[in-house]
XYZ file of C-alpha atoms in Angstrom:
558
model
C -5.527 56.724 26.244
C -6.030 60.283 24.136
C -2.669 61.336 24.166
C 0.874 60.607 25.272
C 0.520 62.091 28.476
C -1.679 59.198 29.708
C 1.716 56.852 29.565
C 3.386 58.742 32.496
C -0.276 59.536 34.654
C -0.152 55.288 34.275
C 3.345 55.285 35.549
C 2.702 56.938 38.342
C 0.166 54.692 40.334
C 2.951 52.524 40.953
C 6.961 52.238 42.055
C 7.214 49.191 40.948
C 9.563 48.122 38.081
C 9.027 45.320 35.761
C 13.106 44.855 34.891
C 13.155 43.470 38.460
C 10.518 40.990 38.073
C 12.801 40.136 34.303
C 15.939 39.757 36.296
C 14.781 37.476 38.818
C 13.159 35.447 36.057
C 16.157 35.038 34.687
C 18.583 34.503 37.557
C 16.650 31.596 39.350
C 14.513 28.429 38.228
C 11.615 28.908 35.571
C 8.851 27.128 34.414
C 6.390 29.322 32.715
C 7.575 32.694 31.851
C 4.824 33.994 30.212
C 2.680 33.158 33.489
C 5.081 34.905 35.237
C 5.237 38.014 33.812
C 2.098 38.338 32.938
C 1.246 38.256 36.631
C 4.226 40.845 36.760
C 2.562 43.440 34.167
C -0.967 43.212 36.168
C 0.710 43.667 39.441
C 2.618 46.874 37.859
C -0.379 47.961 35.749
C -3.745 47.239 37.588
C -5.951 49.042 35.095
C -4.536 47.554 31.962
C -5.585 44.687 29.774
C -2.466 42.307 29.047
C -2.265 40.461 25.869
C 0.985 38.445 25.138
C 2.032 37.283 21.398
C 4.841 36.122 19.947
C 7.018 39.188 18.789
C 7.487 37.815 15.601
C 3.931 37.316 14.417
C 2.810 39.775 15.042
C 6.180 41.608 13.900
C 5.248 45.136 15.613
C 8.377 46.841 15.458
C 8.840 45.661 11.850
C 5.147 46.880 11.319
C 5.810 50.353 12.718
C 9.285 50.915 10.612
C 7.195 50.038 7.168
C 5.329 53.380 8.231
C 2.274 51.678 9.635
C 2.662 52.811 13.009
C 5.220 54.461 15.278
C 6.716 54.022 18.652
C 9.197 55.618 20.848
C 11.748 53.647 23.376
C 11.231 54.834 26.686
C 14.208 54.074 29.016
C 12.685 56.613 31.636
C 10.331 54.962 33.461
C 12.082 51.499 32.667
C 15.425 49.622 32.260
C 16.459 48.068 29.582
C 18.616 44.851 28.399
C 20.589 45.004 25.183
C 23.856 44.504 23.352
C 25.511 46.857 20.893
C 28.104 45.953 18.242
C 30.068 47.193 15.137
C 28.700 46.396 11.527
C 31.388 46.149 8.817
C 30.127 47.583 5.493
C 29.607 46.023 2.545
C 30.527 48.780 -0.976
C 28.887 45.489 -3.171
C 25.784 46.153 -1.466
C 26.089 49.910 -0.725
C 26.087 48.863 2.707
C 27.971 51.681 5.402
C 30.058 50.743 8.717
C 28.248 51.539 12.053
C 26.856 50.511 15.437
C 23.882 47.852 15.605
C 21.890 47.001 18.749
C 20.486 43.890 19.927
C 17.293 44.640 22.402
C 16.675 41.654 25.033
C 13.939 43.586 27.256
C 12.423 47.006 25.634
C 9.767 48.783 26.826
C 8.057 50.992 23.677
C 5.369 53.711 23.703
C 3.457 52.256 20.449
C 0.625 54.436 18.511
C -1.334 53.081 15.834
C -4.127 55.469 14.200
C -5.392 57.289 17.179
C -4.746 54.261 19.698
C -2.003 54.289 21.950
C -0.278 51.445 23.652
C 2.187 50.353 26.114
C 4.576 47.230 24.363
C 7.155 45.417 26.070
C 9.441 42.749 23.784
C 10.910 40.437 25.985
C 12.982 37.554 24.638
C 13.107 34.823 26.977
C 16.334 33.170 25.571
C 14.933 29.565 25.179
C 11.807 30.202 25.472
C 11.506 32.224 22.475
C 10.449 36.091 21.911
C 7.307 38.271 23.128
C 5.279 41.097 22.860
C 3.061 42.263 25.600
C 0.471 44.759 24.812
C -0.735 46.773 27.771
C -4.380 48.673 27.056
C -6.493 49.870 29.084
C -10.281 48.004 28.908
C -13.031 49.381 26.145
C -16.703 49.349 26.909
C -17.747 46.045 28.396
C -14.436 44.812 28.440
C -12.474 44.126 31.589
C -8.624 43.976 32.420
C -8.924 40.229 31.493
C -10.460 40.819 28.567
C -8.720 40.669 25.349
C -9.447 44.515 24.166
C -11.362 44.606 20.684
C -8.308 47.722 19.416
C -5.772 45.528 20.170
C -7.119 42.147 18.138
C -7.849 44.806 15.569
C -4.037 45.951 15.467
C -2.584 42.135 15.617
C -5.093 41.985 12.594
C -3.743 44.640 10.881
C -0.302 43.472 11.298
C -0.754 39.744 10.597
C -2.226 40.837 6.934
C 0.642 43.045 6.148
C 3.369 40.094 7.088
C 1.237 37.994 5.525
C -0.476 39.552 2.358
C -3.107 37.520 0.338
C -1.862 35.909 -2.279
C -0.629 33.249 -3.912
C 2.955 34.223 -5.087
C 4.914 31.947 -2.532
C 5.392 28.396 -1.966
C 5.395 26.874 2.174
C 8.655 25.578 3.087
C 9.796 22.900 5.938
C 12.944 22.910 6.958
C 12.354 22.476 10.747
C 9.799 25.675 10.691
C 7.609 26.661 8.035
C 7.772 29.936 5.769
C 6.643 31.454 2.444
C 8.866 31.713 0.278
C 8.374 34.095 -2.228
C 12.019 33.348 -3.811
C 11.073 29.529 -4.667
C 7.972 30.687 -5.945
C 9.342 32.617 -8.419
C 12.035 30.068 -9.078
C 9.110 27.700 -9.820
C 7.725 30.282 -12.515
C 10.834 29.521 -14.814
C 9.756 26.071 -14.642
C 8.056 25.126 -17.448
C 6.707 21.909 -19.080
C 7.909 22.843 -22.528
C 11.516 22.845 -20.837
C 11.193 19.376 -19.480
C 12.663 16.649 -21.434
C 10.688 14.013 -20.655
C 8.548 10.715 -22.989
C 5.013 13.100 -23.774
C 2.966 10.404 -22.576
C 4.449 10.889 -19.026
C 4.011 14.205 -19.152
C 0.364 14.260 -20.046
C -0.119 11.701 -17.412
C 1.585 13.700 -14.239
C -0.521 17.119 -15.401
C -3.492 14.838 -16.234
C -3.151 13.372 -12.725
C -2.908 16.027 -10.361
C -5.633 17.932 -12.751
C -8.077 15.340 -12.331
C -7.215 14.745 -8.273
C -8.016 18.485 -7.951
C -11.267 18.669 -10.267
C -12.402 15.390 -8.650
C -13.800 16.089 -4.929
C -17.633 15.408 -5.691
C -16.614 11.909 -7.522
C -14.459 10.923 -4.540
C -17.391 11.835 -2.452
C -19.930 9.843 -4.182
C -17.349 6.825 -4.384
C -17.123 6.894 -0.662
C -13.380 7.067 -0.636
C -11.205 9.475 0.699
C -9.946 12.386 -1.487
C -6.604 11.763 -1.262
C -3.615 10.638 -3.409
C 0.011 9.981 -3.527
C 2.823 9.155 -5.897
C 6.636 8.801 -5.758
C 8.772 9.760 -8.870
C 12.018 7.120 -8.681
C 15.031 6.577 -10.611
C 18.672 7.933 -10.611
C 19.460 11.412 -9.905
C 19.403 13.975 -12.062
C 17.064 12.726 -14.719
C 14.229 15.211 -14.159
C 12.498 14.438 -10.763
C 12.868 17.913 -9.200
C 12.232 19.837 -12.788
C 9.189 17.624 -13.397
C 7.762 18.286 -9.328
C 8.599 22.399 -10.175
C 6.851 22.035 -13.364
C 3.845 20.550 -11.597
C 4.348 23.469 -8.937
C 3.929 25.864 -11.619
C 1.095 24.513 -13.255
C -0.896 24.427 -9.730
C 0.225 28.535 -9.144
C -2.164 29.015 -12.604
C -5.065 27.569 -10.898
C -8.264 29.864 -9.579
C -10.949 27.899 -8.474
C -9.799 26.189 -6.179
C -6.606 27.638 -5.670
C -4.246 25.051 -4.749
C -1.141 26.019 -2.457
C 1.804 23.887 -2.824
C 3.993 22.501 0.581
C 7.714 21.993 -0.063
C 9.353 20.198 2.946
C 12.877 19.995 2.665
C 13.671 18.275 5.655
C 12.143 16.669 8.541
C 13.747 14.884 11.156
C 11.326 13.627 14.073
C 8.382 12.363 14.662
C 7.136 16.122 15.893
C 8.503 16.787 12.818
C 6.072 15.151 10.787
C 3.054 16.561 13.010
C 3.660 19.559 12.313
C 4.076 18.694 8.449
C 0.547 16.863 8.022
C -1.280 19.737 10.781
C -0.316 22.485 8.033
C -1.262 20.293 5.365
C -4.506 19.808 6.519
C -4.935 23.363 7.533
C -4.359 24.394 3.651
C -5.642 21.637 2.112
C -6.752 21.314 -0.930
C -2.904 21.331 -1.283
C 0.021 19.254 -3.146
C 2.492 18.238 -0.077
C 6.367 17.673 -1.743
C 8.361 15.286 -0.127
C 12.078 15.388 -1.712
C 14.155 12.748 -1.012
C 11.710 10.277 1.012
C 14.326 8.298 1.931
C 15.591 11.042 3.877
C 12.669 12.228 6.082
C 10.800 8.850 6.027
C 13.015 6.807 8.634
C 13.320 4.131 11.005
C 13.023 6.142 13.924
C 9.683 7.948 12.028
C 8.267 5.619 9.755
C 5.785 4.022 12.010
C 4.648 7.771 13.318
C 4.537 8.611 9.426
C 1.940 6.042 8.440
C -0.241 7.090 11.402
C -0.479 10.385 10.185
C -1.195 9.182 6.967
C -3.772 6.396 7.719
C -5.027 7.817 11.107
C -8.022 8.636 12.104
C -7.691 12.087 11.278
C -8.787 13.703 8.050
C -6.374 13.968 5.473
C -8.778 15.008 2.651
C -7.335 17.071 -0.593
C -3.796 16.234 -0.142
C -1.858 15.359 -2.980
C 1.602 14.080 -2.079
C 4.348 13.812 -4.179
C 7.357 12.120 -2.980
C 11.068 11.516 -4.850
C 13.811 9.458 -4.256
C 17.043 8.096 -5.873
C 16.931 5.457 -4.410
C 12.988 3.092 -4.594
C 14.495 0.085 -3.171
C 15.521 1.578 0.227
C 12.245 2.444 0.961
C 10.390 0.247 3.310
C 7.833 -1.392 1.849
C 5.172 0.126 3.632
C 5.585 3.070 2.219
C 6.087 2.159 -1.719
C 3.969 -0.406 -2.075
C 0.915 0.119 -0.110
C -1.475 1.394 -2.544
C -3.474 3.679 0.691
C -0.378 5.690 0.717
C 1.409 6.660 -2.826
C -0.649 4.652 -5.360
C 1.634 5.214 -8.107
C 5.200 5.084 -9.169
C 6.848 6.806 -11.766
C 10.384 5.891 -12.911
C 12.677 8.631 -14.397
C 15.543 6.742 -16.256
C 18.565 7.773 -17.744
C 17.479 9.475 -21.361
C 17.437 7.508 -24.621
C 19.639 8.762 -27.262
C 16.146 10.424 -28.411
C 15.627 12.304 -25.362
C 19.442 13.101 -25.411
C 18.922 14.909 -28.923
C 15.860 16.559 -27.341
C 17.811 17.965 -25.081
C 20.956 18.914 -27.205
C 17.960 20.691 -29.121
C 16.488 22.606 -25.958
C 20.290 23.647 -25.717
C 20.711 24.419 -29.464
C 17.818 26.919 -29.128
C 18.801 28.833 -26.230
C 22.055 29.277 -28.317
C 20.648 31.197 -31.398
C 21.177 34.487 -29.554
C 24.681 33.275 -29.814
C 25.945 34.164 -33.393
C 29.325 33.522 -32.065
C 28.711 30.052 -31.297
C 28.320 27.996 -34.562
C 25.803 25.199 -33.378
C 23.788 23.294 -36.546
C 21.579 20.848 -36.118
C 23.320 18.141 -37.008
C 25.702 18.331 -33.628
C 22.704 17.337 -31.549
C 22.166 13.655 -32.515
C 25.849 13.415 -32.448
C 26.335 14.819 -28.720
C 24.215 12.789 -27.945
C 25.905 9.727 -29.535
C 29.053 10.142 -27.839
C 27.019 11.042 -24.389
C 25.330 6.876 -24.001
C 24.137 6.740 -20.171
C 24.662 10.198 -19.200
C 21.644 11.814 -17.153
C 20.148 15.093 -17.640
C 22.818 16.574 -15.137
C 25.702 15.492 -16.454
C 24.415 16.347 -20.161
C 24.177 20.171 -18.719
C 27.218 19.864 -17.062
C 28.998 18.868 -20.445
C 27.385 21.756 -22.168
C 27.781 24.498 -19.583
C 31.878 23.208 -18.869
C 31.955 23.401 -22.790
C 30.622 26.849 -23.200
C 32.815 28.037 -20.103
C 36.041 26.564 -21.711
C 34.800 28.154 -25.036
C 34.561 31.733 -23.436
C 38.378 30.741 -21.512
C 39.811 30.052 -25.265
C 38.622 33.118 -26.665
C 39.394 35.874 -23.738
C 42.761 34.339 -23.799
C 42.926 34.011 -28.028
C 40.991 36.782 -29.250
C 43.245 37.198 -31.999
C 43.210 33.683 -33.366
C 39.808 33.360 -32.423
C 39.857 29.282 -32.395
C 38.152 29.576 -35.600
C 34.699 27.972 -36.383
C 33.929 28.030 -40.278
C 31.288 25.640 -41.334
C 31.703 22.681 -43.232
C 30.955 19.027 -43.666
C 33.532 17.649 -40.753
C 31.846 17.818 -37.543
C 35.247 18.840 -36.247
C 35.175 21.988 -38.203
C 33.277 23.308 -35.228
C 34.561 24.771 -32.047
C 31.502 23.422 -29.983
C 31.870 19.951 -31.152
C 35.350 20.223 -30.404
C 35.505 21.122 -26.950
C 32.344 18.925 -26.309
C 34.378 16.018 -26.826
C 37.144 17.006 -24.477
C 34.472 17.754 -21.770
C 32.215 14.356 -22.745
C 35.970 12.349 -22.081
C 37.044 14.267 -18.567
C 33.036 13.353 -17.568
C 33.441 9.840 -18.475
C 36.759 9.775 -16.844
C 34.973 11.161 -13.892
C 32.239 8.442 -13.829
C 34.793 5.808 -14.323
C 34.834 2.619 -16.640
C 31.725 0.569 -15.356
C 28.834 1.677 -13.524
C 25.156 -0.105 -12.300
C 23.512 2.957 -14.374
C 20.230 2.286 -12.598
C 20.787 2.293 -8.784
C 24.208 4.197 -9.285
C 26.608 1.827 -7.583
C 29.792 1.614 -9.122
C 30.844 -2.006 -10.274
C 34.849 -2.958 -10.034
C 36.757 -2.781 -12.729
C 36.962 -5.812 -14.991
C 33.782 -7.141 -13.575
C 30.959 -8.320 -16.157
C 27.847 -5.914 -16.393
C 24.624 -7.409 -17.290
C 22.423 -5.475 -19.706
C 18.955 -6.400 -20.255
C 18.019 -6.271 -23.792
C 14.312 -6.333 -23.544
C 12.662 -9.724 -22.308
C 9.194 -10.848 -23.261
C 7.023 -13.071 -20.692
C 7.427 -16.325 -22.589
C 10.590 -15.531 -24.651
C 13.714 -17.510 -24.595
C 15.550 -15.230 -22.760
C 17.388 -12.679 -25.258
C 20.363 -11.071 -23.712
C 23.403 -8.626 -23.929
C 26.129 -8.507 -22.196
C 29.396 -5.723 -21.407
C 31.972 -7.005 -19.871
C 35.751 -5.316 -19.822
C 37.155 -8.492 -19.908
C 35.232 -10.192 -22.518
C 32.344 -9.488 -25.381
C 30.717 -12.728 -24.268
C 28.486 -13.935 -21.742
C 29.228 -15.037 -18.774
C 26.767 -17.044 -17.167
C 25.558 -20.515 -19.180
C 21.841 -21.177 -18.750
C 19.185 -23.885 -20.591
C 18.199 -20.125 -22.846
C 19.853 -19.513 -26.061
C 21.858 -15.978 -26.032
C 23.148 -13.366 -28.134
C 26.331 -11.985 -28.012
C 27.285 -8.388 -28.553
C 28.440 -9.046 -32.120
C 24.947 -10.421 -32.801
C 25.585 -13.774 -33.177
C 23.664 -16.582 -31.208
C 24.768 -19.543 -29.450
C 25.310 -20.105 -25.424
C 27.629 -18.070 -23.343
C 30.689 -19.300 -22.053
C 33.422 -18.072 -19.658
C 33.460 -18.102 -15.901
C 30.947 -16.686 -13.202
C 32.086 -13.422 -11.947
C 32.815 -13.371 -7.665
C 31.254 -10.351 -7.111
C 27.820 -9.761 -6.034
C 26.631 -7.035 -8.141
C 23.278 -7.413 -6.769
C 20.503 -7.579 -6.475
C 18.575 -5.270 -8.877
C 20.656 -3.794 -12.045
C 18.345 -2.002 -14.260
C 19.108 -2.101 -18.447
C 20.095 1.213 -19.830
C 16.555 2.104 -20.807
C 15.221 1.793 -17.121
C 13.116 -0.689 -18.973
C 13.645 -3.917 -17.316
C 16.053 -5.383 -14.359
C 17.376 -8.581 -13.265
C 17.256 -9.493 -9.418
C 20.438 -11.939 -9.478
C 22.675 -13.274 -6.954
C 26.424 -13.616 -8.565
C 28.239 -14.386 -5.456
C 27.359 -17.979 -5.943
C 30.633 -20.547 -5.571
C 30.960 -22.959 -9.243
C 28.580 -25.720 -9.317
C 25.768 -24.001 -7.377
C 22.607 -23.501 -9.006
C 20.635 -20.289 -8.996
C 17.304 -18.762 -10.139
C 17.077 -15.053 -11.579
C 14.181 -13.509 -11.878
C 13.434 -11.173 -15.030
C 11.422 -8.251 -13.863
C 9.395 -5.474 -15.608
C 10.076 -1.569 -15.374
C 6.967 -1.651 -13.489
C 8.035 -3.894 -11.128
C 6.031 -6.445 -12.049
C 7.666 -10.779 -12.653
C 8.299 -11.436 -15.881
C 9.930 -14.861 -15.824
C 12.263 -16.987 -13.914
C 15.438 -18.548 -15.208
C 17.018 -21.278 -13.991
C 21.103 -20.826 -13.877
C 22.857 -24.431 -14.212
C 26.180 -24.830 -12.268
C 29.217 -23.961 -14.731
């Protein structure tokens, strides 16, 4: 077509409208719309090529109003379906009132460059959204053909949705997109921020470094290049920080780049498919799976290991999985070596790592003059802050600095005072951290299984493991609200809280608090069965913070 005029001389060959081939679609039984109009559009426009897309990628219209094209409605030479409504404004976001429209069948006269076109965007309720692009035939090309201009403008159109770059992250959460507002999230992350024991830390950047660098030896080995580990332990102690951190480090890469795949939900087994058919499609790629527990199921955990020990070809994925929770997960999936090889655990931080990250707060502060913070408040937060995680240790210091701000807008005049000195209560931070530690603790309550995070009953015994060594005589602690002494009597000599030795004594506990209760340093964790009546004997078994046996104990009857 040279010019505008050629729209209406193509009109005119034919009386027939396409709106009443769209109404009768959609007043009577369907089974494949796009066959059926398609037929339509040929019947209505002989000499035409049709091409049908989804009207979302390619985004025409969108592609046009960026100044890329242009087109004009025409409502002369066809109907139209739409729906028109008031918009509110909004004076926060210098948005005005007025009318908006909603177009259901449009047809458009659509020029791009010195190309014109005929477009129709048709959504088909259920069916989804379309464009069809009407042009007539080029040399050698036919009306079935799919005309060389117009794969050149779906080209052109694609690249501008969908520029080349890096600077997003793929999300799953029932459809995929690139995000370009997680990937910039995931540039604040970095490693220097994350509290975490250094030789971790070197061994998660280490590992996914290596995976990435390592094709050829994988190759040569004769094993597939493909790896997978799951980062456990209670929430809030770093997992998502640690998997943005890694994020961020892959973004830096160049040769090969390395796109990462965030699903955040996935509930079916088609689901999945679609997961592992984009993850193949980009891969070399890490593939995040938050919250395993959550998207690996019953319903899709057999589908789940077929896609990830079929037949097909799952080379250069790296997954990373997380989950509160490691023992809900079937076994299958965390202890099949094929499928995550490693575990990390992510435990509630030592009183070290809780001064670390007093520290990290203590140095965002110094823009602060106002807020008095030495260094010797940070080893004594985190004293008074004994099996708090990483969340709740920035949701003491942000509910401190918010109460803080409260004090002084309401007492400017006094102030609330902070001149230094030698008492730690001379300073306002320390004060009001100790109000917000107590309301937190309140909040968590008086005893709590600090490793899989199910609260205990009150006046209940909670079993502490001090640190057992294969062969050892079984060295324990024990905190109890109703006693400082043990309460279970075995053939192993124990030591009390006070640090004195002898054998426990008192009475077994009803309650099953069972059956895994990890120590405080996510070091070690008893598998024990308290429910037992009096007189019945029972074995525990002492396991490592690997997972591995470390002993067995026999309990006597008491």
């Amino acid at each position: 077509m040279a010019d505008k005029d050629a729209f209406t001389l193509i009109n005119e060959t034919s009386h027939h409208k396409l709106y009443n081939d769209y109404n009768e679609l959609n007043s009577g039984h369907i089974l494949d719309p796009q066959a059926f109009l398609t037929a339509a559009f040929r019947r209505q426009y002989p000499e035409l090529a049709v091409t049908c897309t989804s009207a979302f990628r390619p985004a025409l219209l969108a592609f046009a109003g960026a100044g890329h094209a242009t087109f004009e409605l025409d409502t002369t030479e066809e109907s139209i379906n739409h729906q028109r409504g008031y918009l509110p404004g909004n004076a926060r976001y210098g948005w005005t009132e007025g009318l908006y429209e909603v177009r259901y069948f449009a047809k458009y006269n659509y020029r791009w460059g010195n190309e014109f076109f005929i477009l129709y965007v048709i959504d088909l309720g259920f069916y989804g959204s379309f464009n069809f692009i009407l042009k007539e035939p080029g040399t050698n090309e036919t009306t079935f053909s799919n005309p060389k201009v117009v794969d050149e403008l779906i080209m052109a159109c694609g690249k501008w949705q969908y520029p080349v770059d890096n600077d997003f992250i793929y999300v799953y959460d029932g459809y995929w997109t690139a995000s370009k507002a997680l990937w910039k999230q995931v540039q604040t992350a970095e490693w220097a921020d994350v509290i975490l024991n250094e030789e971790m830390k070197t061994t998660l950047v280490d590992l996914m470094t290596k995976f990435f660098d390592s094709k050829d030896i994988y190759k040569d080995l004769g094993v597939p290049w493909k790896r997978g580990v799951i980062f456990h332990g209670p929430a809030g102690n770093g997992k998502t920080i640690s998997i943005k951190a890694l994020m961020h480090s892959l973004s830096a890469r160049t040769s090969p780049t390395v796109p990462a795949l965030y699903v955040k939900s996935a509930t079916s087994n088609f689901d999945i498919r679609r997961i592992f058919l984009q993850a193949r499609a980009m891969a070399p790629c890490m593939l995040i799976l938050e919250d395993i527990d959550t998207i690996v199921t019953a319903r899709s955990r057999s589908y789940f290991f077929n896609e990830v020990d079929g037949l097909e070809n799952n080379d250069g994925i790296f997954m990373v999985a997380s989950t509160n929770h490691l023992d809900r997960l079937d076994p299958g999936l965390s202890s099949r070596p094929s499928r995550f090889d490693r575990k990390y655990l992510f435990p509630l931080p030592s009183q070290h790592e809780r001064t670390l990250y007093c520290e990290y707060w203590r140095n965002k502060l110094k823009s602060k003059p106002s807020i008095k913070f030495p260094r010797k408040l940070s080893p004594a937060i985190a004293g008074i802050t004994a099996e708090f995680s990483f969340a709740y240790l920035q949701e003491a210091f942000v509910a401190t600095l918010l109460a803080i701000a409260g004090h002084r807008s309401e007492e400017s005049i006094r102030g609330c005072g902070d001149d230094e000195g030698e008492d730690l209560d001379d300073y306002e931070l320390w004060r009001e951290m100790k109000k917000q530690v107590k309301a937190l603790k309140d909040d968590m309550g008086n005893t709590m299984d600090v490793g899989t995070g199910i609260e205990l009953p009150e006046r209940e015994t909670f079993y502490d493991v001090a640190g057992v060594q294969h062969g050892d005589k079984g060295t324990w602690n024990a905190k109890s609200t109703q006693t400082s002494e043990m309460v279970i009597r075995t053939k192993e000599s124990m030591v009390r809280d006070d640090g004195t030795t002898g054998h426990a004594s008192g009475e077994r506990p009803a309650h099953n608090v069972g059956p895994v209760i990890f120590d405080r340093r996510g070091q070690a964790s008893t598998a024990i069965d308290l429910s037992a009546k009096r007189g019945a004997a029972k074995d525990m078994a002492l396991f490592a913070g690997d997972g591995s046996l470390m002993d067995v104990y026999d309990l006597t009857s008491i």
